[in-house]
Coordinates of C-alpha atoms and ligand atoms in Angstrom, one line a residue:
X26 CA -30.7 -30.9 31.2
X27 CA -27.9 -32.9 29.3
X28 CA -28.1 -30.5 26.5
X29 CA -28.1 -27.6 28.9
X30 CA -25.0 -29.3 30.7
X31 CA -23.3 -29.8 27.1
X32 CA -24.0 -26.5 26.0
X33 CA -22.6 -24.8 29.3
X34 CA -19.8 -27.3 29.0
X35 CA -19.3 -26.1 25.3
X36 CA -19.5 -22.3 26.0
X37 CA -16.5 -22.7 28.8
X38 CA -14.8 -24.5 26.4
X39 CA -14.9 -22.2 23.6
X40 CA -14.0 -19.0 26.1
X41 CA -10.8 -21.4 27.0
X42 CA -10.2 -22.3 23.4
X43 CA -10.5 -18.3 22.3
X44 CA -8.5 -17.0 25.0
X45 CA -5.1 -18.9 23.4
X46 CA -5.8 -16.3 20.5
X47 CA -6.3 -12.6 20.7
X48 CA -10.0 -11.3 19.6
X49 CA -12.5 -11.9 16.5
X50 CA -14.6 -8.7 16.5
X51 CA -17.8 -9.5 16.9
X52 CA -18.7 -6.2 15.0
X53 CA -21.6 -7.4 12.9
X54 CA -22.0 -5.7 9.0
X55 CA -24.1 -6.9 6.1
X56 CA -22.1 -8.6 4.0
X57 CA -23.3 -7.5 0.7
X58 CA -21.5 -7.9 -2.7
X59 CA -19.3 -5.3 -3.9
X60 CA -19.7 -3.9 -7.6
X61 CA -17.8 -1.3 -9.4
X62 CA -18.9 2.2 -9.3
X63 CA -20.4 2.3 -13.1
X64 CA -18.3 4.0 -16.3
X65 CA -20.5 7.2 -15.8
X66 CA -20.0 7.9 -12.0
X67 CA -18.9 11.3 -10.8
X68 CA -15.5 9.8 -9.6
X69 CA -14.5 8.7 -13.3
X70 CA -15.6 12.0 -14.6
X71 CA -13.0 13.1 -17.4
X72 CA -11.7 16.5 -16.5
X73 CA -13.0 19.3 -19.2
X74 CA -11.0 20.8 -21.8
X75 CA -8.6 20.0 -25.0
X76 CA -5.8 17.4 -24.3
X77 CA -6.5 18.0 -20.1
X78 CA -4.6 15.7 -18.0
X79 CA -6.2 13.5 -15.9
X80 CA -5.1 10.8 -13.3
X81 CA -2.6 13.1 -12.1
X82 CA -0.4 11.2 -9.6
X83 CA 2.5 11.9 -7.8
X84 CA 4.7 9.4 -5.7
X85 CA 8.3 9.8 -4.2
X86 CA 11.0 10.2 -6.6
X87 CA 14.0 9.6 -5.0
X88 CA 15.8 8.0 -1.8
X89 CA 15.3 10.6 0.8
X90 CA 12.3 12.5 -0.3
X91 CA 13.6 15.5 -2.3
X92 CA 11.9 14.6 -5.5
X93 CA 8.9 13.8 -6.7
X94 CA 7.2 11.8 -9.7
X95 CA 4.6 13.6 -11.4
X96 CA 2.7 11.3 -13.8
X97 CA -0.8 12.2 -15.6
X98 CA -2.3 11.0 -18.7
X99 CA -3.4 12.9 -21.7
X100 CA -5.7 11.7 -24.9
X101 CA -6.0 13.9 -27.3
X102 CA -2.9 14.7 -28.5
X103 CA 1.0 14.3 -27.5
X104 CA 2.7 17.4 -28.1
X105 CA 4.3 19.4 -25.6
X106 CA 2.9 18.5 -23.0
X107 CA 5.3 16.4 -20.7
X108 CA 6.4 19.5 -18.9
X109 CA 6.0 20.1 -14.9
X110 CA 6.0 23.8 -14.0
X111 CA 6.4 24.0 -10.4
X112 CA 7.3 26.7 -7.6
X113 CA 7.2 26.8 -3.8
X114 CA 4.8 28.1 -2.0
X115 CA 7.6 31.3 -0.6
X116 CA 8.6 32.0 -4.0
X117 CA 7.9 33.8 -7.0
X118 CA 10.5 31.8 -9.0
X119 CA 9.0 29.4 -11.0
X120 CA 10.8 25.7 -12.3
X121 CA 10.2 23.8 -15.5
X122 CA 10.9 20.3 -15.8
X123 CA 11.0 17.8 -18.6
X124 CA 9.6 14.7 -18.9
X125 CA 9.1 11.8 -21.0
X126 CA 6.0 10.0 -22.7
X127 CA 5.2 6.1 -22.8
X128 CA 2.5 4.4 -24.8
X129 CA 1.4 0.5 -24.6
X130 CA -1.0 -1.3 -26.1
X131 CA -3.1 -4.4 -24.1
X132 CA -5.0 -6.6 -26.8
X133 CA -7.1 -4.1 -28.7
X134 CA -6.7 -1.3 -25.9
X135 CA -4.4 1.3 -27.0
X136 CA -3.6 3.7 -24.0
X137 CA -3.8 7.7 -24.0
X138 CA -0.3 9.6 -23.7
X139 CA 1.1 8.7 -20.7
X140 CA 3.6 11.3 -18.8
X141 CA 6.0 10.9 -16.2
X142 CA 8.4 14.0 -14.9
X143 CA 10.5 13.8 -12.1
X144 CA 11.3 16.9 -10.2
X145 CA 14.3 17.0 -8.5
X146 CA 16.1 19.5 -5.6
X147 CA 13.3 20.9 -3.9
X148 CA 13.7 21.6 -0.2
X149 CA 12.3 19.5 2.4
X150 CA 9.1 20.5 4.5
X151 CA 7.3 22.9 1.8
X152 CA 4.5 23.2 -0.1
X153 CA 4.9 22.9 -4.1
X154 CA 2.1 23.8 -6.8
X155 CA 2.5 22.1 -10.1
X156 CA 0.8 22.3 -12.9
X157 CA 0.5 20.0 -15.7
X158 CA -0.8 20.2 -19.4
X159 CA 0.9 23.0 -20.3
X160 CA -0.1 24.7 -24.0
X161 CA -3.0 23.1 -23.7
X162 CA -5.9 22.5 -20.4
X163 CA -3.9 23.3 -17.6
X164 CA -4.2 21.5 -14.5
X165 CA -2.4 23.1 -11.0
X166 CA -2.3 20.7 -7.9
X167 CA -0.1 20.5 -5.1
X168 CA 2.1 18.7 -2.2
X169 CA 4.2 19.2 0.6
X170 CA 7.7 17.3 0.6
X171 CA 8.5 15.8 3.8
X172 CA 10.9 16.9 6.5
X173 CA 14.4 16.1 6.3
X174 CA 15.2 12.5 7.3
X175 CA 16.1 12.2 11.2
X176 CA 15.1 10.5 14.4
X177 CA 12.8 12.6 16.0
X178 CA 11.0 13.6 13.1
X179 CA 7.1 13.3 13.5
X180 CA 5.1 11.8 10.1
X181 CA 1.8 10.3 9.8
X182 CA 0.8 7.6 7.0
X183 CA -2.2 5.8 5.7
X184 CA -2.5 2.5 5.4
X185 CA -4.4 1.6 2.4
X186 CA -4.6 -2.0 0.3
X187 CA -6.9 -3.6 -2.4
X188 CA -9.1 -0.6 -3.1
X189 CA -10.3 -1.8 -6.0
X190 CA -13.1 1.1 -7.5
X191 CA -16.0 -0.3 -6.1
X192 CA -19.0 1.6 -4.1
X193 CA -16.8 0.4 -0.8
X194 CA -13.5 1.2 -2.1
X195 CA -14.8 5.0 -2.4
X196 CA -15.8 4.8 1.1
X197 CA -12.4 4.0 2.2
X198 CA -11.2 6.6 -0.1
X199 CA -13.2 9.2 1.8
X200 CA -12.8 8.1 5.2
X201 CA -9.1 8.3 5.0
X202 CA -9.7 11.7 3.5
X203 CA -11.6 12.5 6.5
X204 CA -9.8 10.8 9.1
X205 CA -8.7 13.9 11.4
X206 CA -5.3 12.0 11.8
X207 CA -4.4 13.5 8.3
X208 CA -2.0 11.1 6.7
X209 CA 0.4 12.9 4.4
X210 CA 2.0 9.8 2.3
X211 CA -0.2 6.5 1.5
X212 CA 1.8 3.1 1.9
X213 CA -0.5 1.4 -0.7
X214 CA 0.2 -2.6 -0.3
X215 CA -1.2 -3.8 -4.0
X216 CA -4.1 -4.5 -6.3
X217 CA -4.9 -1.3 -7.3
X218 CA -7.6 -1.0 -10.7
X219 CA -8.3 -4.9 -10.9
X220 CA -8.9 -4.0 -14.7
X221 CA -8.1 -8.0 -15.0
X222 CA -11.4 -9.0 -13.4
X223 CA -12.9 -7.5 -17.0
X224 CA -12.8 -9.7 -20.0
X225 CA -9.5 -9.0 -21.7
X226 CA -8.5 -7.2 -18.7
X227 CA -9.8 -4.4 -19.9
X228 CA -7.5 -1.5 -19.5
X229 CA -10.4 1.2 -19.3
X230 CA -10.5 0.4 -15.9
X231 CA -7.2 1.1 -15.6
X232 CA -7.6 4.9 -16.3
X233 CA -11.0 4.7 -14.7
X234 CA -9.4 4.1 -11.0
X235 CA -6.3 6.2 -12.0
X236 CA -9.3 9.4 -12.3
X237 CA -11.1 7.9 -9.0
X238 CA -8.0 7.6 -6.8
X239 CA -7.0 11.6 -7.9
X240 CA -8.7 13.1 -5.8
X241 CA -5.7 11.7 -3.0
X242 CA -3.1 10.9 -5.1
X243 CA -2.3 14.4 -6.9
X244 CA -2.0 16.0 -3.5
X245 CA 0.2 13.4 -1.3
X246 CA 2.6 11.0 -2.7
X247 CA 1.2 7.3 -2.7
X248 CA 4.4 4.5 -2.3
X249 CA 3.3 1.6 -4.6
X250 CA 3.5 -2.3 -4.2
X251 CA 2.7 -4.8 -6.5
X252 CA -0.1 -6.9 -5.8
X253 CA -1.1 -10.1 -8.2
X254 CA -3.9 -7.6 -9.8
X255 CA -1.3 -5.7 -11.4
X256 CA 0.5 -9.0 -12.8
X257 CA -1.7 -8.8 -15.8
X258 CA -0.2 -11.9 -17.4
X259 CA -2.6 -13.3 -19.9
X260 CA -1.2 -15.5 -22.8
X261 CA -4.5 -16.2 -24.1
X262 CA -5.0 -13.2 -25.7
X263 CA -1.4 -12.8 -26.7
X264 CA -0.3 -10.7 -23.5
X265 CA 2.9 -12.4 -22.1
X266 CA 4.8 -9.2 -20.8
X267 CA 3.9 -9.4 -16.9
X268 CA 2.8 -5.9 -15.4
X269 CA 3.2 -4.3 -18.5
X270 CA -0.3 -1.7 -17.7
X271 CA 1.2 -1.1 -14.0
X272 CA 5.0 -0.6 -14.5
X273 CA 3.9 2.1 -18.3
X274 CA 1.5 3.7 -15.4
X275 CA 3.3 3.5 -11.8
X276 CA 6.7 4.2 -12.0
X277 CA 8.8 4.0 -8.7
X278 CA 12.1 5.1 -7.7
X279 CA 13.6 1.9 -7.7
X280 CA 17.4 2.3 -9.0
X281 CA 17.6 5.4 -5.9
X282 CA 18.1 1.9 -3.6
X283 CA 20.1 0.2 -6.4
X284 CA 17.3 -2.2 -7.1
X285 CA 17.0 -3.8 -10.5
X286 CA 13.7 -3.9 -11.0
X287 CA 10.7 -1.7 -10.2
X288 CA 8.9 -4.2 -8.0
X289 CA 11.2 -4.5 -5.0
X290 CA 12.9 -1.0 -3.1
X291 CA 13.2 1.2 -0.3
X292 CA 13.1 4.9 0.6
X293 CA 13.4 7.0 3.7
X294 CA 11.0 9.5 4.8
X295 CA 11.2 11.4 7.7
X296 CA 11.8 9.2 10.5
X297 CA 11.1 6.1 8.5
X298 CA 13.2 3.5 6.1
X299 CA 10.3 1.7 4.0
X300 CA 11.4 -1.3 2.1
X301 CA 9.0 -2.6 -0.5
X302 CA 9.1 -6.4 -1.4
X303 CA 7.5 -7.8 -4.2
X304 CA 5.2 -11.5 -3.5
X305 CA 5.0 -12.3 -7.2
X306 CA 9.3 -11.7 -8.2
X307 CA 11.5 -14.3 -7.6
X308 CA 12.5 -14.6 -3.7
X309 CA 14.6 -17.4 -3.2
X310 CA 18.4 -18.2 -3.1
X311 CA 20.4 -16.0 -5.5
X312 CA 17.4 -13.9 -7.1
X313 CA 18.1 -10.5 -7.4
X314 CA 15.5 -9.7 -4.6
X315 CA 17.3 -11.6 -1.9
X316 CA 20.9 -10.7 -2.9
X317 CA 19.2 -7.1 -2.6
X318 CA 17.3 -7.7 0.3
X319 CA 20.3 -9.3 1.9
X320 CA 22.8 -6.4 1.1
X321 CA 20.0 -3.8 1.9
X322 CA 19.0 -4.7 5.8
X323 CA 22.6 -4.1 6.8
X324 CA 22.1 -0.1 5.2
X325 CA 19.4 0.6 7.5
X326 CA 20.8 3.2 10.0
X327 CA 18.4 3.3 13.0
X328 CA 19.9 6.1 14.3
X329 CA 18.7 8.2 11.2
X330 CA 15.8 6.1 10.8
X331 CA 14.2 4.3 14.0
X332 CA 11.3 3.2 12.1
X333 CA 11.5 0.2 9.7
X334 CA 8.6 -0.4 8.3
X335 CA 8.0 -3.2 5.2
X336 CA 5.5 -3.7 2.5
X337 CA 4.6 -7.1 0.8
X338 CA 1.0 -8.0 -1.2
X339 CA 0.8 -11.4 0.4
X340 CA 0.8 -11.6 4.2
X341 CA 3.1 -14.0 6.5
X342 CA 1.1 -14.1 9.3
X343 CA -2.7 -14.6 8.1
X344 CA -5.4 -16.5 10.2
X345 CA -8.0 -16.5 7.3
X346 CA -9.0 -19.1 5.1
X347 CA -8.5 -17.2 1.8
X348 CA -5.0 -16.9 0.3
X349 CA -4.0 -19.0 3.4
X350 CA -0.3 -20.0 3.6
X351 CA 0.3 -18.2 0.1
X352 CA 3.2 -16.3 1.4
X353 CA 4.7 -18.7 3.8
X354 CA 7.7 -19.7 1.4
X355 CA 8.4 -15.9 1.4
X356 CA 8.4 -16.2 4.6
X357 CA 10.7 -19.1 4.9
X358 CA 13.5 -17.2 3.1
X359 CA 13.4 -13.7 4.7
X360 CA 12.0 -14.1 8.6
X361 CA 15.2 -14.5 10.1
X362 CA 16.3 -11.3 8.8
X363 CA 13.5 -9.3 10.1
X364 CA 13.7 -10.6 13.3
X365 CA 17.7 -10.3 13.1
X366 CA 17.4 -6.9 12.3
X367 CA 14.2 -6.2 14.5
X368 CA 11.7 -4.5 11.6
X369 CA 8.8 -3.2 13.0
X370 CA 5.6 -3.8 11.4
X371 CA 4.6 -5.2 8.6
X372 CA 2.1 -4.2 6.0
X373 CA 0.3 -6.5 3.4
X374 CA -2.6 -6.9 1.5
X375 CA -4.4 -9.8 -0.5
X376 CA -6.4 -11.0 1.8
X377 CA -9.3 -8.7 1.9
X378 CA -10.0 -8.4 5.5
X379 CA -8.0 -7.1 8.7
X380 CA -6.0 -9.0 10.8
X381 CA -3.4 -7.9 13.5
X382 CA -0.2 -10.0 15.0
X383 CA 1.4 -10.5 18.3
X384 CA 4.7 -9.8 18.2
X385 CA 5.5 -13.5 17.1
X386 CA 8.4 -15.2 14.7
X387 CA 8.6 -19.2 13.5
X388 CA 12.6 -19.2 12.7
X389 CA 13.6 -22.2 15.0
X390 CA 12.7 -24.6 12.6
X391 CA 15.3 -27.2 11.1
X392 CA 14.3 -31.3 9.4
X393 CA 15.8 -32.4 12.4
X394 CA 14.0 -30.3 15.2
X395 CA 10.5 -30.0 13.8
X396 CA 9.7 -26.9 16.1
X397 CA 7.1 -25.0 13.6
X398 CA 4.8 -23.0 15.9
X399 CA 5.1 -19.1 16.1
X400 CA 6.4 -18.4 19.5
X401 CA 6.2 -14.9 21.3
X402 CA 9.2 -13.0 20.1
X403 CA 10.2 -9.1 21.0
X404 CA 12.4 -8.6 18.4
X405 CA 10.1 -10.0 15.4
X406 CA 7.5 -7.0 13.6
X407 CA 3.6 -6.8 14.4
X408 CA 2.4 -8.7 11.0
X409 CA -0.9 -5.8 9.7
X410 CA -3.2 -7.5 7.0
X411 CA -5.0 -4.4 5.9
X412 CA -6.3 -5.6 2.1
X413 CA -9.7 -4.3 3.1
X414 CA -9.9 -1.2 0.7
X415 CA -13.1 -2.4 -0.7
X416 CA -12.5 -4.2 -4.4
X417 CA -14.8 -6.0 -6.5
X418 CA -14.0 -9.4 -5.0
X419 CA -16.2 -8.5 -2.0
X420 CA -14.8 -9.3 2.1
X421 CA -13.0 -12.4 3.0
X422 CA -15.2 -13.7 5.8
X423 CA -13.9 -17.4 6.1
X424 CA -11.7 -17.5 9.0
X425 CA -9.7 -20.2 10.4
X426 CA -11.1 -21.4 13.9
X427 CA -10.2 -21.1 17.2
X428 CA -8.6 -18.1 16.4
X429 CA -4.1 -18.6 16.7
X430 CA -2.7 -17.3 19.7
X431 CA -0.5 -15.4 16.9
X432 CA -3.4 -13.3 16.0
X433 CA -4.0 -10.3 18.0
X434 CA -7.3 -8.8 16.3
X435 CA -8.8 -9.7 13.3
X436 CA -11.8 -8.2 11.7
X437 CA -14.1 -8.9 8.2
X438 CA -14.9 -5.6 7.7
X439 CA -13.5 -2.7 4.9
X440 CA -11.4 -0.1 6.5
X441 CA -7.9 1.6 6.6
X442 CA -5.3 2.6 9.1
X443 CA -2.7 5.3 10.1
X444 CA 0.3 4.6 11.0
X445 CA 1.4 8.2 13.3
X446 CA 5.3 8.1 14.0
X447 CA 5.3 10.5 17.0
X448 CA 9.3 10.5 17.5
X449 CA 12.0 8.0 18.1
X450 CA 10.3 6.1 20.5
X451 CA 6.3 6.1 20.1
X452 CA 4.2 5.3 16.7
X453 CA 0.3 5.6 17.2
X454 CA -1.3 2.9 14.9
X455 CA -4.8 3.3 14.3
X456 CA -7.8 0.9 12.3
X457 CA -11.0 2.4 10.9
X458 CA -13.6 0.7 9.7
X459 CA -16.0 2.2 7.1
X460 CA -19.1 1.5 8.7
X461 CA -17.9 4.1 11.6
X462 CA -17.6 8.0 11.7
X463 CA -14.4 9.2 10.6
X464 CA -12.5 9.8 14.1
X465 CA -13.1 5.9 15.3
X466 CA -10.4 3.6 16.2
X467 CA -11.7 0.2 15.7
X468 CA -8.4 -1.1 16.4
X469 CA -5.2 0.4 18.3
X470 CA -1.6 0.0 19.6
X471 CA 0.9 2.3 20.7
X472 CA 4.4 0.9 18.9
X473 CA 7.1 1.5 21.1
X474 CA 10.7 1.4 18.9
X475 CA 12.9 -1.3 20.1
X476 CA 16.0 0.1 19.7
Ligands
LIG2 C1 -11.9 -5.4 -27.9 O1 -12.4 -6.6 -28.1 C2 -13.6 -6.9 -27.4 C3 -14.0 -8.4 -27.6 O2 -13.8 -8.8 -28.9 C4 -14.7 -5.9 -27.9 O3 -15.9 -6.2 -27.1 C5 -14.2 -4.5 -27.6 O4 -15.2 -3.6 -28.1 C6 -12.9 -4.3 -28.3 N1 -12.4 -3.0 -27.9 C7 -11.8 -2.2 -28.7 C8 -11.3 -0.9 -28.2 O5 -11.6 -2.4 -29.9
LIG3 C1 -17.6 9.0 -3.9 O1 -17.4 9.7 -2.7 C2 -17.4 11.1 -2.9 C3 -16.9 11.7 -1.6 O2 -17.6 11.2 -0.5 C4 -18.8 11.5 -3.3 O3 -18.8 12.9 -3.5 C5 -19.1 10.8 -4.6 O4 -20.5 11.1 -4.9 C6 -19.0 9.3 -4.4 N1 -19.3 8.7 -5.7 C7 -19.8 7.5 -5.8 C8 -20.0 7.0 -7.2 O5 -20.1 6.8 -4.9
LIG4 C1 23.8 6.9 11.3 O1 23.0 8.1 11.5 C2 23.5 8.9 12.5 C3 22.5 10.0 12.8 O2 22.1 10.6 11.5 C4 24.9 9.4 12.1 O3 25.4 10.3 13.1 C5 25.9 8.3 11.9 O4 27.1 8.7 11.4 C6 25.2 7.3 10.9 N1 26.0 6.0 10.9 C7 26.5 5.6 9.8 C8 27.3 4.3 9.9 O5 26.3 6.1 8.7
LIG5 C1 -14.0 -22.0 4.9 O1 -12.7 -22.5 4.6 C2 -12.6 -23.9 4.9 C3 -11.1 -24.2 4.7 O2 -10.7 -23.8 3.4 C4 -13.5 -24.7 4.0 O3 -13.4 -26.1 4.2 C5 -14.9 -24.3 4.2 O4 -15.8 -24.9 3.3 C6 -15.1 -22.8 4.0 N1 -16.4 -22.3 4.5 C7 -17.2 -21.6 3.7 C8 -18.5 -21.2 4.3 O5 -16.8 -21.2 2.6
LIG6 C1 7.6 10.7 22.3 O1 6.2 10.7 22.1 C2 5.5 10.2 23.2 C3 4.0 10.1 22.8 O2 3.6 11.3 22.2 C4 5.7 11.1 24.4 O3 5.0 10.6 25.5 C5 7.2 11.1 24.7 O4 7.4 12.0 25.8 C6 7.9 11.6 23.5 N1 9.4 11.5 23.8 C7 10.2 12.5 23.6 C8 11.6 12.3 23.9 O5 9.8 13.6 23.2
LIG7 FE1 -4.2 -9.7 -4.0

């Protein structure tokens, strides 16, 4: 009887407790460990023929989406082969463009001939066919550039972090392939190959996940953030240049926003500005991020561009155990602008689990006034955790109990999300997890624009 009384007690107790917070799916999945798909899988398969390229990627390659960075990687020999020939789909006339060639060595791993071309002028809202390796295997792919930037202009993107090339992260892969949402650009929010779990951070696995990740990224431009996987810092073996294998392999438009350095920028796409912050560059006082930051917030016209959407590896707002508090100085220096300036969402990674925010902001602090608890705030972003693209580090399943009356939704499972911008007043945001057919929402909001 008492324990039946306690019990009861504790069960009323717990449903009070929980309903401060939002909900902890109860959606139950084996947790199993995650391993790398192995060196011979189909997805790393080395394309056939002399010199062919292969890990053909293609991200945005300027401020408003009228060019494009073709990248691929050759082994077999150099020559003549950083050339783009390109054409749209209504034409007959067909483009060349140059490029140039970077090589890098990691410890004893000496990269294959890695090309980057930027195409430039093409017209907004057409398909493009390219083809790389010319004189040698040729390769044809091809994308379609965005609309032109304005208000009302409808655009759908994936949401995709810490893929890692694991049996999971393939999943992911292929459920946002098949998710009938179609997203047309990937907002990637770090740790991409995690070659550095290898001894000597083996670089093979480095072109190994550029091959698996192909398949999406030669088609539909992928908008890069750096994660702590891509720092590759590792003076024990002599390697003291940070991201040296991600910045030869990933380049970003960065100077287009007048950024110094490759790790933090912005671009506009269609109805959205998307500024890109980097966790692991300096943040504080007088760095070249926040002056840039600082000086790039006021640029933001939301009458070209209601949507304003951010990207950052390590997340603000995170209710997990794991990586807990880890961007909270970040925080610290930049909330009051996002709330000032009313972003709205947020996109991170690192933590490799899902986790969705109230609208909440913790700016009233001072020494003197002690107030540090997130309060309810309609002009602050929806915080996304969405580092659950499957790596070899396996789910974070620890999470912080009761659940934060911050934290909306939350979720250990492997997954990725869309982010559908309908017109200047609705976004459709969308959750999948990988354990579901390819059309379920596990998690939804509308976003209605604020201004
Ligand atoms: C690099 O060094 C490691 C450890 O000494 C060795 O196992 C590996 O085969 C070497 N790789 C190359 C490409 O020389
Ligand atoms: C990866 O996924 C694709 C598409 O579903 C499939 O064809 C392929 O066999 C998978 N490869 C591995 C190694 O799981
Ligand atoms: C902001 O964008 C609107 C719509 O494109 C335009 O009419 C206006 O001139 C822009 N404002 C500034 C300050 O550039
Ligand atoms: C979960 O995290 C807490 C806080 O870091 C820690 O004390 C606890 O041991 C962890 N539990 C497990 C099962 O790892
Ligand atoms: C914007 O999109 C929403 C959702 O599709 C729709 O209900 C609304 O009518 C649209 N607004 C305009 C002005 O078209
Ligand atoms: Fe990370």
């Amino acid at each position: 009887m008492v324990a039946y009384i306690v019990l009861v007690l504790g069960l009323v107790l717990n449903g009070a407790v929980l309903s401060n917070g939002g909900k902890t799916s109860t959606f139950v999945r084996k947790v199993e460990k995650t391993i790398d798909m192995p060196l011979d899988s189909d997805v790393f398969r080395v394309p056939p023929g002399y010199n062919a390229p292969q890990q053909v990627h293609i991200t945005q390659g300027d401020h408003i989406g009228k060019a494009v960075i073709v990248s691929w990687v050759t082994v077999d020999e150099p020559a003549g082969s950083s050339k783009v020939l390109y054409w749209s789909e209504n034409s007959k006339q067909k483009k060349l463009a140059e490029g140039k060639l970077v090589t890098y060595r990691f410890f004893n791993y000496t990269s294959g001939y890695i090309h980057h071309c930027t195409i430039t002028d093409l017209k907004f809202n057409t398909k493009y066919y390219y083809v790389v390796g010319i004189g040698h295997t040729e390769r044809k792919f091809w994308f379609i550039t965005p609309p032109e930037v304005g208000p009302d202009v409808s655009y759908t993107f994936g949401l995709i972090g810490d893929i890692g090339q694991t049996f999971d992260s393939n999943k992911t892969l292929t459920h946002y392939e098949l998710n009938p949402q179609k997203g047309q650009t990937v907002l990637f929010v770090g740790d991409l190959s995690y070659a550095d779990k290898y001894p000597n951070h083996d670089n093979v696995r480095w072109d190994t996940c550029g091959r698996f990740v192909e398949r999406s990224v030669a088609y539909q431009p992928w908008i890069w953030t750096a994660g702590n996987h891509e720092i590759d810092f590792a003076p024990e073996i002599g390697e003291t240049e940070p991201f040296k294998p991600y910045t030869k392999r990933y380049p970003v438009p960065y100077e287009a926003s007048r950024s110094t350095a490759p790790f933090w920028y912005s671009i506009k796409r269609a109805s959205a500005y998307i500024i890109v912050l980097a966790s692991y560059s300096a943040y504080g006082k007088y760095t070249p991020q926040y002056i840039w930051l600082r000086d790039e917030l006021p640029k933001v016209n939301r009458s070209e561009t209601p949507w304003l959407i951010v990207l950052m590896h390590a997340p603000w707002y995170n209710s997990y155990n794991d990586h807990y508090m880890e961007g909270e100085s970040m925080r610290v220096m930049f909330e009051p602008w996002f709330v000032k300036y009313k972003v709205d969402v947020v996109f991170s990674g690192h933590v490799h689990a899902y986790e969705r925010s109230e609208r909440v902001s913790n700016i009233a602090y001072s020494i003197v006034n002690g107030k540090c608890i997130p309060v309810r705030d309609q002009s602050a972003p929806v915080y996304i955790t969405i580092g659950d693209g499957g790596n070899i580090e396996g789910l974070a399943t620890n999470m912080s109990e009761p659940q934060p009356p911050y934290s909306a939704y939350r979720e250990s499972s492997f997954g990725h999300a869309i982010f559908d911008i309908k017109n200047r007043t609705h976004a459709y945001y969308s959750w999948h997890r990988n354990e579901d057919r390819y059309a379920v929402e596990a998690d939804s909001m509308w976003f209605f624009n604020r201004q």
